[in-house]
Amino acid sequence: AIIQKKDTAYGYRGTDTDVEQIFCSDPTPTSVYWQYGSMRVDIKDDRYGNVMAVENNISKSMRHKARGLIAMDKHGSWPKPTCFRAILSITNTDITDQREYTLNVENARGITQSVIKLKVNSPVSAAIMITIGLIVLIM
């Protein structure tokens, strides 16, 4: 199940952006991956043997990379953690990255999906800030 569901993530053009979601899965997930457009970025996590032994965790653009799952249980569950943070990192974010990203979590009981929209803003340039500051000083 998806917990702490995020509907929207925000990024700035030219910077690095993380799209993330927290989920719980019992039994342990057999496959976790991000999907956007026709692209799929698998999350490799071999802490538990071959649970998600998919080698390609970087998209063809090389700007979208899935990090390994991060266990969220406070002291770990015995024998395995059940809640995780999944992160898709986007380097040098561009306006073309503004879209929906779907996290897919599969286990023996089925599949759960969560859609997050990334909104990309243009950072305010230093030149614009200086110009605004000068106008305010002149007035």
PDB file of C-alpha atoms in Angstrom, residues 22-23 31 42 56 70 73 105 111:
ATOM      1  CA  ILE A  22       6.825   5.868   0.591  1.00  0.00           C
ATOM      2  CA  PHE A  23       5.144   2.465   0.441  1.00  0.00           C
ATOM      3  CA  SER A  31       9.446  -5.761  -8.538  1.00  0.00           C
ATOM      4  CA  ASP A  42      13.665  -0.453 -12.433  1.00  0.00           C
ATOM      5  CA  ASN A  56      18.942  -1.482 -15.802  1.00  0.00           C
ATOM      6  CA  ILE A  70      15.455   2.905   1.621  1.00  0.00           C
ATOM      7  CA  ASP A  73      10.894   0.929   9.592  1.00  0.00           C
ATOM      8  CA  VAL A 105       5.083  -2.025  -6.602  1.00  0.00           C
ATOM      9  CA  ILE A 111       0.439  -4.654  -7.970  1.00  0.00           C
TER      10      ILE A 111
END
